[in-house]
Tab-separated table of C-alpha atoms in Angstrom:
chain	number	residue	atom	x	y	z
O	673	MET	CA	143.016	112.189	117.788
O	674	LYS	CA	140.254	111.204	119.888
O	675	ASN	CA	137.979	113.897	119.520
O	676	ASN	CA	135.210	113.285	116.887
O	677	LYS	CA	136.725	116.104	114.327
O	678	ARG	CA	133.177	115.866	112.207
O	679	ASP	CA	130.502	116.222	114.997
O	680	GLY	CA	130.279	119.667	114.212
O	681	THR	CA	131.543	120.427	117.686
O	682	PHE	CA	134.791	120.823	117.159
O	683	TYR	CA	136.871	124.427	116.185
O	684	ILE	CA	140.394	125.557	115.629
O	685	ASN	CA	142.711	127.321	118.315
O	686	PRO	CA	141.133	130.635	117.996
O	687	TYR	CA	144.731	131.930	117.971
O	688	LEU	CA	145.813	129.678	115.222
O	689	GLY	CA	142.738	131.083	113.546
O	690	GLY	CA	143.369	134.276	114.568
O	691	ILE	CA	147.423	133.873	112.696
O	692	LEU	CA	145.585	132.082	109.728
O	693	LEU	CA	143.128	134.767	109.372
O	694	GLY	CA	145.995	137.548	109.942
O	695	LEU	CA	148.384	136.005	107.473
O	696	VAL	CA	145.690	136.200	104.599
O	697	LEU	CA	144.929	139.474	105.579
O	698	PHE	CA	148.589	140.480	105.442
O	699	ALA	CA	148.967	138.427	101.856
O	700	THR	CA	146.275	140.323	100.749
O	701	TYR	CA	147.999	143.871	101.496
O	702	TYR	CA	150.829	142.499	99.855
O	703	ILE	CA	149.514	141.361	96.661
O	704	THR	CA	147.098	143.670	95.947
O	705	GLY	CA	147.781	146.857	98.447
O	706	ARG	CA	144.470	146.868	99.579
O	707	GLY	CA	142.725	144.692	102.444
O	708	LEU	CA	139.882	142.553	103.208
O	709	GLY	CA	136.667	143.666	102.677
O	710	ALA	CA	132.935	142.253	102.960
O	711	SER	CA	130.000	144.902	102.885
O	712	GLY	CA	131.130	146.387	99.634
O	713	ALA	CA	130.275	143.227	97.891
O	714	VAL	CA	126.990	144.123	99.340
O	715	LYS	CA	126.963	147.573	97.925
O	716	SER	CA	128.285	146.854	94.700
O	717	THR	CA	125.682	144.156	94.003
O	718	VAL	CA	122.862	146.882	95.273
O	719	VAL	CA	124.013	149.505	93.138
O	720	THR	CA	124.242	147.150	89.711
O	721	ALA	CA	120.810	145.973	90.362
O	722	VAL	CA	119.415	149.186	91.298
O	723	HIS	CA	121.053	150.749	88.206
O	724	ALA	CA	119.751	147.854	86.580
O	725	VAL	CA	116.841	148.863	86.757
O	726	ALA	CA	115.661	152.415	87.384
O	727	PRO	CA	119.459	153.569	85.240
O	728	SER	CA	118.384	156.996	85.458
O	729	HIS	CA	117.743	157.078	89.406
O	730	ALA	CA	121.164	156.003	89.909
O	731	GLU	CA	122.853	158.129	87.645
O	732	GLU	CA	121.097	161.049	89.383
O	733	SER	CA	121.705	159.629	93.141
O	734	GLY	CA	124.668	161.396	95.148
O	735	TYR	CA	125.067	158.004	96.560
O	736	TYR	CA	125.039	155.330	93.833
O	737	SER	CA	126.336	157.616	91.188
O	738	LYS	CA	129.971	157.711	93.171
O	739	PHE	CA	130.187	153.769	92.201
O	740	LEU	CA	129.556	153.717	88.682
O	741	SER	CA	131.584	154.402	86.230
O	742	ASP	CA	131.101	153.668	82.119
O	743	ASP	CA	133.937	151.322	81.992
O	744	ALA	CA	133.411	148.576	84.361
O	745	SER	CA	130.608	147.422	86.044
O	746	PRO	CA	130.119	147.631	89.477
O	747	MET	CA	129.487	143.769	90.497
O	748	ASN	CA	132.633	143.491	88.197
O	749	ASN	CA	134.338	144.212	91.888
O	750	TRP	CA	136.945	142.535	93.706
O	751	LEU	CA	135.023	142.770	96.954
O	752	VAL	CA	132.269	140.344	95.415
O	753	PHE	CA	134.801	137.908	93.894
O	754	GLU	CA	136.240	138.162	97.557
O	755	VAL	CA	133.112	137.424	99.105
O	756	LEU	CA	132.339	134.514	96.509
O	757	GLY	CA	135.215	132.913	97.757
O	758	VAL	CA	133.803	133.498	101.665
O	759	ILE	CA	131.233	131.969	101.458
O	760	ILE	CA	133.124	128.578	99.170
O	761	GLY	CA	135.548	128.756	102.085
O	762	GLY	CA	133.411	128.576	104.986
O	763	PHE	CA	131.904	125.807	103.229
O	764	ILE	CA	134.524	123.927	102.732
O	765	SER	CA	135.637	124.476	106.515
O	766	GLY	CA	131.497	123.491	107.214
O	767	THR	CA	132.295	120.257	105.334
O	768	ILE	CA	135.439	119.384	106.779
O	769	TYR	CA	133.861	119.870	110.573
O	770	GLY	CA	130.722	118.332	110.380
O	771	ARG	CA	128.967	121.336	110.570
O	772	LEU	CA	126.656	121.446	106.757
O	773	LYS	CA	122.976	122.190	108.443
O	774	LEU	CA	120.266	123.923	107.660
O	775	LYS	CA	118.850	125.659	110.522
O	776	VAL	CA	117.804	128.590	112.759
O	777	GLU	CA	120.439	128.904	115.905
O	778	HIS	CA	119.082	130.938	118.467
O	779	SER	CA	118.773	131.016	122.239
O	780	PRO	CA	116.583	128.039	123.666
O	781	LYS	CA	114.561	131.342	125.889
O	782	ILE	CA	113.429	132.431	122.065
O	783	THR	CA	111.338	131.442	119.002
O	784	ASP	CA	112.684	131.274	115.677
O	785	LYS	CA	110.564	134.053	114.637
O	786	ARG	CA	111.757	136.383	117.270
O	787	ARG	CA	115.397	135.343	116.206
O	788	LEU	CA	114.907	136.372	112.890
O	789	ILE	CA	113.348	139.562	113.333
O	790	ALA	CA	116.092	140.271	115.159
O	791	ALA	CA	118.389	138.988	112.853
O	792	ALA	CA	116.522	140.853	109.659
O	793	SER	CA	117.037	144.273	112.374
O	794	GLY	CA	120.868	143.725	112.726
O	795	GLY	CA	121.933	142.795	109.135
O	796	LEU	CA	119.579	146.452	108.290
O	797	LEU	CA	121.486	148.578	110.589
O	798	PHE	CA	124.667	146.979	109.612
O	799	GLY	CA	123.764	147.781	106.034
O	800	ILE	CA	123.321	151.330	107.188
O	801	GLY	CA	126.338	151.860	109.638
O	802	SER	CA	128.640	150.215	106.947
O	803	GLN	CA	128.045	152.575	104.431
O	804	LEU	CA	128.198	155.756	107.218
O	805	ALA	CA	131.913	154.491	108.303
O	806	ARG	CA	132.968	153.720	104.831
O	807	GLY	CA	133.267	149.962	105.844
O	808	CYS	CA	132.751	147.400	108.081
O	809	THR	CA	134.398	144.846	111.083
O	810	SER	CA	136.361	143.561	108.604
O	811	GLY	CA	136.871	146.539	105.466
O	812	ALA	CA	136.866	149.605	107.777
O	813	ALA	CA	137.757	147.837	111.918
O	814	LEU	CA	140.096	145.016	110.796
O	815	SER	CA	141.949	146.368	107.534
O	816	GLY	CA	142.537	149.359	108.916
O	817	MET	CA	143.809	148.126	112.381
O	818	ALA	CA	146.569	146.180	110.416
O	819	VAL	CA	148.023	149.313	108.661
O	820	LEU	CA	147.623	151.497	112.087
O	821	SER	CA	145.127	153.958	110.384
O	822	ALA	CA	143.015	156.323	112.648
O	823	SER	CA	139.864	154.778	110.756
O	824	GLY	CA	140.347	151.377	111.697
O	825	ILE	CA	141.198	151.977	115.621
O	826	ILE	CA	138.797	154.356	115.881
O	827	THR	CA	135.858	152.050	113.703
O	828	MET	CA	136.746	149.051	115.963
O	829	MET	CA	136.292	150.615	119.118
O	830	ALA	CA	132.904	152.643	117.945
O	831	ILE	CA	131.796	148.735	116.719
O	832	PHE	CA	132.459	146.907	119.941
O	833	GLY	CA	132.134	149.625	122.600
O	834	SER	CA	128.456	150.014	120.987
O	835	ALA	CA	128.061	146.154	121.007
O	836	TYR	CA	128.734	146.013	124.341
O	837	LEU	CA	126.261	148.241	125.497
O	838	PHE	CA	123.190	147.045	122.992
O	839	SER	CA	123.987	143.475	123.760
O	840	TRP	CA	123.250	143.729	127.496
O	841	ILE	CA	120.139	146.276	126.128
O	842	PHE	CA	119.498	143.056	124.064
O	843	LYS	CA	120.349	140.036	126.367
O	844	LYS	CA	117.057	138.073	126.651
O	845	LEU	CA	118.012	137.763	122.858
O	846	TRP	CA	120.911	135.484	123.558
O	847	ILE	CA	121.335	134.119	127.747
K	359	MET	CA	159.832	140.627	94.326
K	360	THR	CA	158.536	144.148	96.121
K	361	GLY	CA	154.641	144.914	97.437
K	362	PRO	CA	152.476	145.290	96.967
K	363	LEU	CA	152.537	143.089	93.531
K	364	ILE	CA	149.664	144.230	91.841
K	365	PRO	CA	150.032	148.239	92.111
K	366	MET	CA	153.647	147.441	91.537
K	367	GLY	CA	152.967	145.597	87.793
K	368	VAL	CA	154.851	142.528	89.700
K	369	ILE	CA	151.053	140.670	88.409
K	370	PRO	CA	149.196	141.480	85.808
K	371	GLU	CA	145.597	143.209	87.044
K	372	THR	CA	144.007	140.486	85.137
K	373	TRP	CA	144.517	138.215	87.914
K	374	ASN	CA	142.368	140.507	89.943
K	375	ASN	CA	139.550	138.647	90.467
K	376	VAL	CA	141.008	135.106	90.318
K	377	ILE	CA	143.414	136.059	93.493
K	378	ALA	CA	140.286	137.447	95.739
K	379	LEU	CA	138.620	134.254	94.838
K	380	ILE	CA	141.288	132.792	96.232
K	381	ILE	CA	142.224	135.197	99.394
K	382	GLY	CA	138.286	135.069	99.566
K	383	ILE	CA	137.970	130.826	100.458
K	384	GLY	CA	141.820	131.763	103.030
K	385	PHE	CA	139.194	134.369	104.802
K	386	GLY	CA	135.869	131.666	104.506
K	387	PHE	CA	138.061	129.221	105.529
K	388	ALA	CA	139.553	130.848	108.896
K	389	LEU	CA	135.958	132.331	109.853
K	390	GLU	CA	134.261	129.588	109.838
K	391	ALA	CA	137.066	127.067	111.294
K	392	SER	CA	137.311	129.624	114.074
K	393	GLY	CA	133.652	129.378	114.872
K	394	PHE	CA	132.375	132.925	113.593
K	395	SER	CA	129.092	130.924	111.888
K	396	SER	CA	127.711	130.909	114.617
K	397	SER	CA	125.825	133.606	116.036
K	398	ARG	CA	125.632	132.331	119.690
K	399	LYS	CA	129.284	131.667	119.720
K	400	ILE	CA	130.297	135.371	118.306
K	401	MET	CA	128.049	136.407	121.082
K	402	GLY	CA	130.248	134.952	123.925
K	403	THR	CA	132.112	137.778	123.466
K	404	PHE	CA	129.896	140.585	124.936
K	405	PHE	CA	128.851	138.331	127.995
K	406	GLY	CA	131.873	136.822	128.574
K	407	TYR	CA	131.462	133.147	128.433
K	408	ASP	CA	133.449	132.599	124.947
K	409	PHE	CA	136.257	134.889	123.536
K	410	VAL	CA	136.743	133.627	120.462
K	411	VAL	CA	136.136	137.466	118.652
K	412	LEU	CA	138.505	138.761	120.836
K	413	ARG	CA	140.964	136.394	120.197
K	414	VAL	CA	140.481	135.715	116.987
K	415	PHE	CA	140.033	139.334	115.564
K	416	PHE	CA	143.598	140.935	117.914
K	417	THR	CA	145.659	137.577	116.917
K	418	ALA	CA	144.960	138.425	113.555
K	419	ALA	CA	145.105	142.208	113.430
K	420	ILE	CA	148.581	142.078	115.180
K	421	THR	CA	149.549	139.008	112.899
K	422	ALA	CA	148.847	141.122	109.695
K	423	MET	CA	150.414	144.439	111.040
K	424	SER	CA	153.691	142.689	111.806
K	425	GLY	CA	153.775	141.342	109.052
K	426	ILE	CA	153.286	144.218	106.909
K	427	ILE	CA	156.064	146.239	109.303
K	428	TYR	CA	158.444	144.290	108.794
K	429	PHE	CA	158.115	144.020	105.641
K	430	ASP	CA	158.375	147.518	105.064
K	431	PHE	CA	161.245	147.536	106.738
K	432	MET	CA	163.132	144.954	104.912
K	433	GLY	CA	162.281	147.067	101.700
K	434	TRP	CA	160.081	143.987	100.578
K	435	MET	CA	157.083	146.071	100.431
K	436	ASP	CA	156.568	149.945	99.955
K	437	ALA	CA	154.174	149.846	103.061
K	438	SER	CA	153.309	154.129	102.319
K	439	MET	CA	151.578	152.495	98.807
K	440	LEU	CA	148.451	150.349	100.876
K	441	TYR	CA	145.230	152.042	100.515
K	442	ILE	CA	144.091	153.632	103.767
K	443	ASN	CA	140.515	154.376	104.340
K	444	PRO	CA	140.257	158.029	104.666
K	445	TYR	CA	139.381	159.153	108.571
K	446	TYR	CA	135.818	160.953	108.412
K	447	VAL	CA	135.683	161.607	112.233
K	448	SER	CA	131.961	161.794	112.397
K	449	SER	CA	130.273	159.096	109.758
K	450	ALA	CA	133.365	156.412	111.236
K	451	ILE	CA	132.165	157.061	114.722
K	452	THR	CA	128.440	156.843	114.015
K	453	GLY	CA	128.677	154.361	111.624
K	454	GLY	CA	130.490	152.654	114.347
K	455	LEU	CA	127.924	152.532	116.691
K	456	VAL	CA	125.121	152.284	114.470
K	457	MET	CA	127.118	148.767	113.259
K	458	GLY	CA	127.377	147.733	116.698
K	459	ALA	CA	123.778	147.958	117.876
K	460	GLY	CA	123.377	146.079	114.538
K	461	PHE	CA	125.713	143.285	115.931
K	462	ALA	CA	124.320	143.022	119.108
K	463	LEU	CA	120.649	142.105	117.261
K	464	GLY	CA	122.083	140.407	114.987
K	465	GLY	CA	124.942	138.158	116.043
K	466	PHE	CA	126.627	138.137	112.938
K	467	CYS	CA	129.180	140.912	111.110
K	468	PRO	CA	128.754	140.905	107.401
K	469	GLY	CA	131.867	138.888	106.784
K	470	THR	CA	130.702	136.037	109.144
K	471	SER	CA	127.437	136.280	108.179
K	472	PHE	CA	128.271	134.844	104.931
K	473	CYS	CA	130.015	131.749	106.603
K	474	GLY	CA	126.831	131.302	108.236
K	475	VAL	CA	125.492	131.201	105.202
K	476	ALA	CA	127.992	128.742	103.107
K	477	ILE	CA	126.487	126.197	106.007
K	478	GLY	CA	123.246	126.390	106.110
K	479	LYS	CA	122.088	128.775	109.120
K	480	ILE	CA	118.977	130.209	108.255
K	481	ASP	CA	119.182	133.120	110.526
K	482	ALA	CA	122.621	134.365	108.981
K	483	MET	CA	120.701	134.383	105.955
K	484	ILE	CA	118.037	136.137	106.917
K	485	PHE	CA	120.503	138.841	108.441
K	486	SER	CA	122.394	138.737	105.027
K	487	ALA	CA	119.345	140.179	103.374
K	488	GLY	CA	118.977	142.707	105.651
K	489	LEU	CA	122.354	143.580	104.728
K	490	PHE	CA	120.825	144.240	101.143
K	491	VAL	CA	118.119	146.373	102.445
K	492	GLY	CA	120.061	148.396	104.529
K	493	ILE	CA	122.376	149.547	102.202
K	494	PHE	CA	119.458	150.204	99.728
K	495	ILE	CA	117.613	152.558	102.649
K	496	PHE	CA	120.849	154.111	103.136
K	497	SER	CA	121.981	154.675	99.507
K	498	GLU	CA	118.091	156.151	99.005
K	499	ILE	CA	117.805	158.645	102.009
K	500	TYR	CA	121.994	159.869	101.729
K	501	PRO	CA	120.647	163.284	101.223
K	502	LEU	CA	119.793	162.961	104.938
K	503	PHE	CA	123.624	161.883	105.847
K	504	GLU	CA	125.580	163.829	103.323
K	505	LYS	CA	126.833	166.534	105.454
K	506	MET	CA	127.811	163.750	108.369
K	507	TYR	CA	129.113	161.825	105.520
K	508	ASN	CA	131.720	164.243	104.424
K	509	SER	CA	132.259	166.548	107.320
K	510	GLY	CA	135.776	166.017	109.332
K	511	ASN	CA	137.547	164.676	106.227
K	512	LEU	CA	141.255	163.580	108.041
K	513	GLY	CA	142.149	161.738	104.614
K	514	GLY	CA	145.179	158.657	105.491
K	515	ALA	CA	145.707	159.808	109.347
K	516	MET	CA	147.219	157.534	111.318
K	517	ILE	CA	146.621	156.693	114.801
K	518	TYR	CA	150.261	156.188	116.241
K	519	ASP	CA	150.759	160.571	114.454
K	520	MET	CA	147.494	161.270	115.859
K	521	LEU	CA	148.957	160.139	119.640
K	522	GLY	CA	152.035	160.952	118.918
K	523	LEU	CA	153.759	158.319	119.111
K	524	SER	CA	156.483	156.446	116.459
K	525	LYS	CA	155.129	153.546	114.635
K	526	GLY	CA	157.224	150.891	116.173
K	527	VAL	CA	155.642	151.825	119.539
K	528	PHE	CA	152.397	152.028	119.118
K	529	ALA	CA	152.553	148.658	117.572
K	530	PHE	CA	154.425	147.567	120.744
K	531	LEU	CA	152.258	148.729	122.980
K	532	LEU	CA	148.658	147.365	120.854
K	533	ILE	CA	150.784	143.699	120.924
K	534	ILE	CA	150.680	144.320	124.682
K	535	VAL	CA	147.087	145.730	125.325
K	536	ALA	CA	146.301	142.067	123.366
K	537	ILE	CA	148.176	139.766	125.104
K	538	GLY	CA	146.923	141.824	128.263
K	539	MET	CA	143.146	141.068	127.056
K	540	PHE	CA	144.164	137.357	126.157
K	541	TYR	CA	145.009	136.766	129.550
K	542	ALA	CA	141.967	138.990	131.068
K	543	ALA	CA	139.996	137.141	128.922
K	544	THR	CA	140.866	133.715	129.926
K	545	PHE	CA	139.749	134.704	133.601
K	546	VAL	CA	136.488	136.294	132.826
K	547	GLU	CA	135.681	133.194	131.569
K	548	LYS	CA	136.304	131.045	134.363
K	549	LYS	CA	134.398	133.447	136.458
K	550	VAL	CA	131.182	133.561	134.327
K	551	LYS	CA	128.905	130.660	133.782
K	552	LYS	CA	128.545	128.402	131.358
K	553	VAL	CA	126.876	128.359	128.235
K	554	ASP	CA	125.278	125.795	125.881
K	555	TYR	CA	125.188	126.405	122.750
């Protein structure tokens, strides 16, 4: 191995990465009967927090109430543990390849502040969209594609099609 | 052991959260090691300077799909027991379009932003905070979306049924399309000016 793999610039081969991710997704279906997810864990946390602060508001709401049940807290949710695992797994990989560093990453043409405002707006829109589509890139698009569901393929095409269009509109943020 | 293991009762439900944590570690490792903790690497797919997202995403989808079809064919897993996200036509498409706009502004999706958080990307932390706010806002103004959210329910519709193809034929075509895109991506990358990130 000639290259220094720990300087943060090394990434595994994308096809190897895809096969690894595909095997993780396959194992998830084989073991649990469901796919992967990410936004669902945030939803569970929001539901739990709102229920703790304003229990009657959550119980009367048309949306929160869908995810509240008497026997278990929504925090006690499969996806919450899975996302804790994602953070641990990302940290392990970041440690191995030397990428642990506190920083704001952005194009040299924009400021930290502009990048952070765009990131906050992007997260906000992704949060709203993921609730409408009943899942995000992981839970709706990728997991749906693995089982060839209509919702998975259509949501994937909508996300990537829209991202292609909007990334040219917001081109100055990136290149 | 015929899968899916937990719904079949092969593994007791009490193991659910431990399994979730272990699967999450694999998920997070695969994403970070492929470069998904960097918004500028992710955005390369949309500007043509680095198609890592296209390669990883479609390789993962066809790997998992092939595994499921093969295990089902061999009788090692009952694919009819797998959870299928219901297809609500207008909310799936609208939600996808809104997520695409968020993707182009933020440079992450939820899963990849958590990987960014894990290695200390402050922009990923702000994106993740935005997710909480967005989901909170959606929940609070849900009555405005309720009609769209519940309209056009096609249930667990399958894409190959909608197109009038068999599962195997559609899966084969998807693999061919993916390989075609991988070739096209390599071609485009050579044409596009490199971006340093």
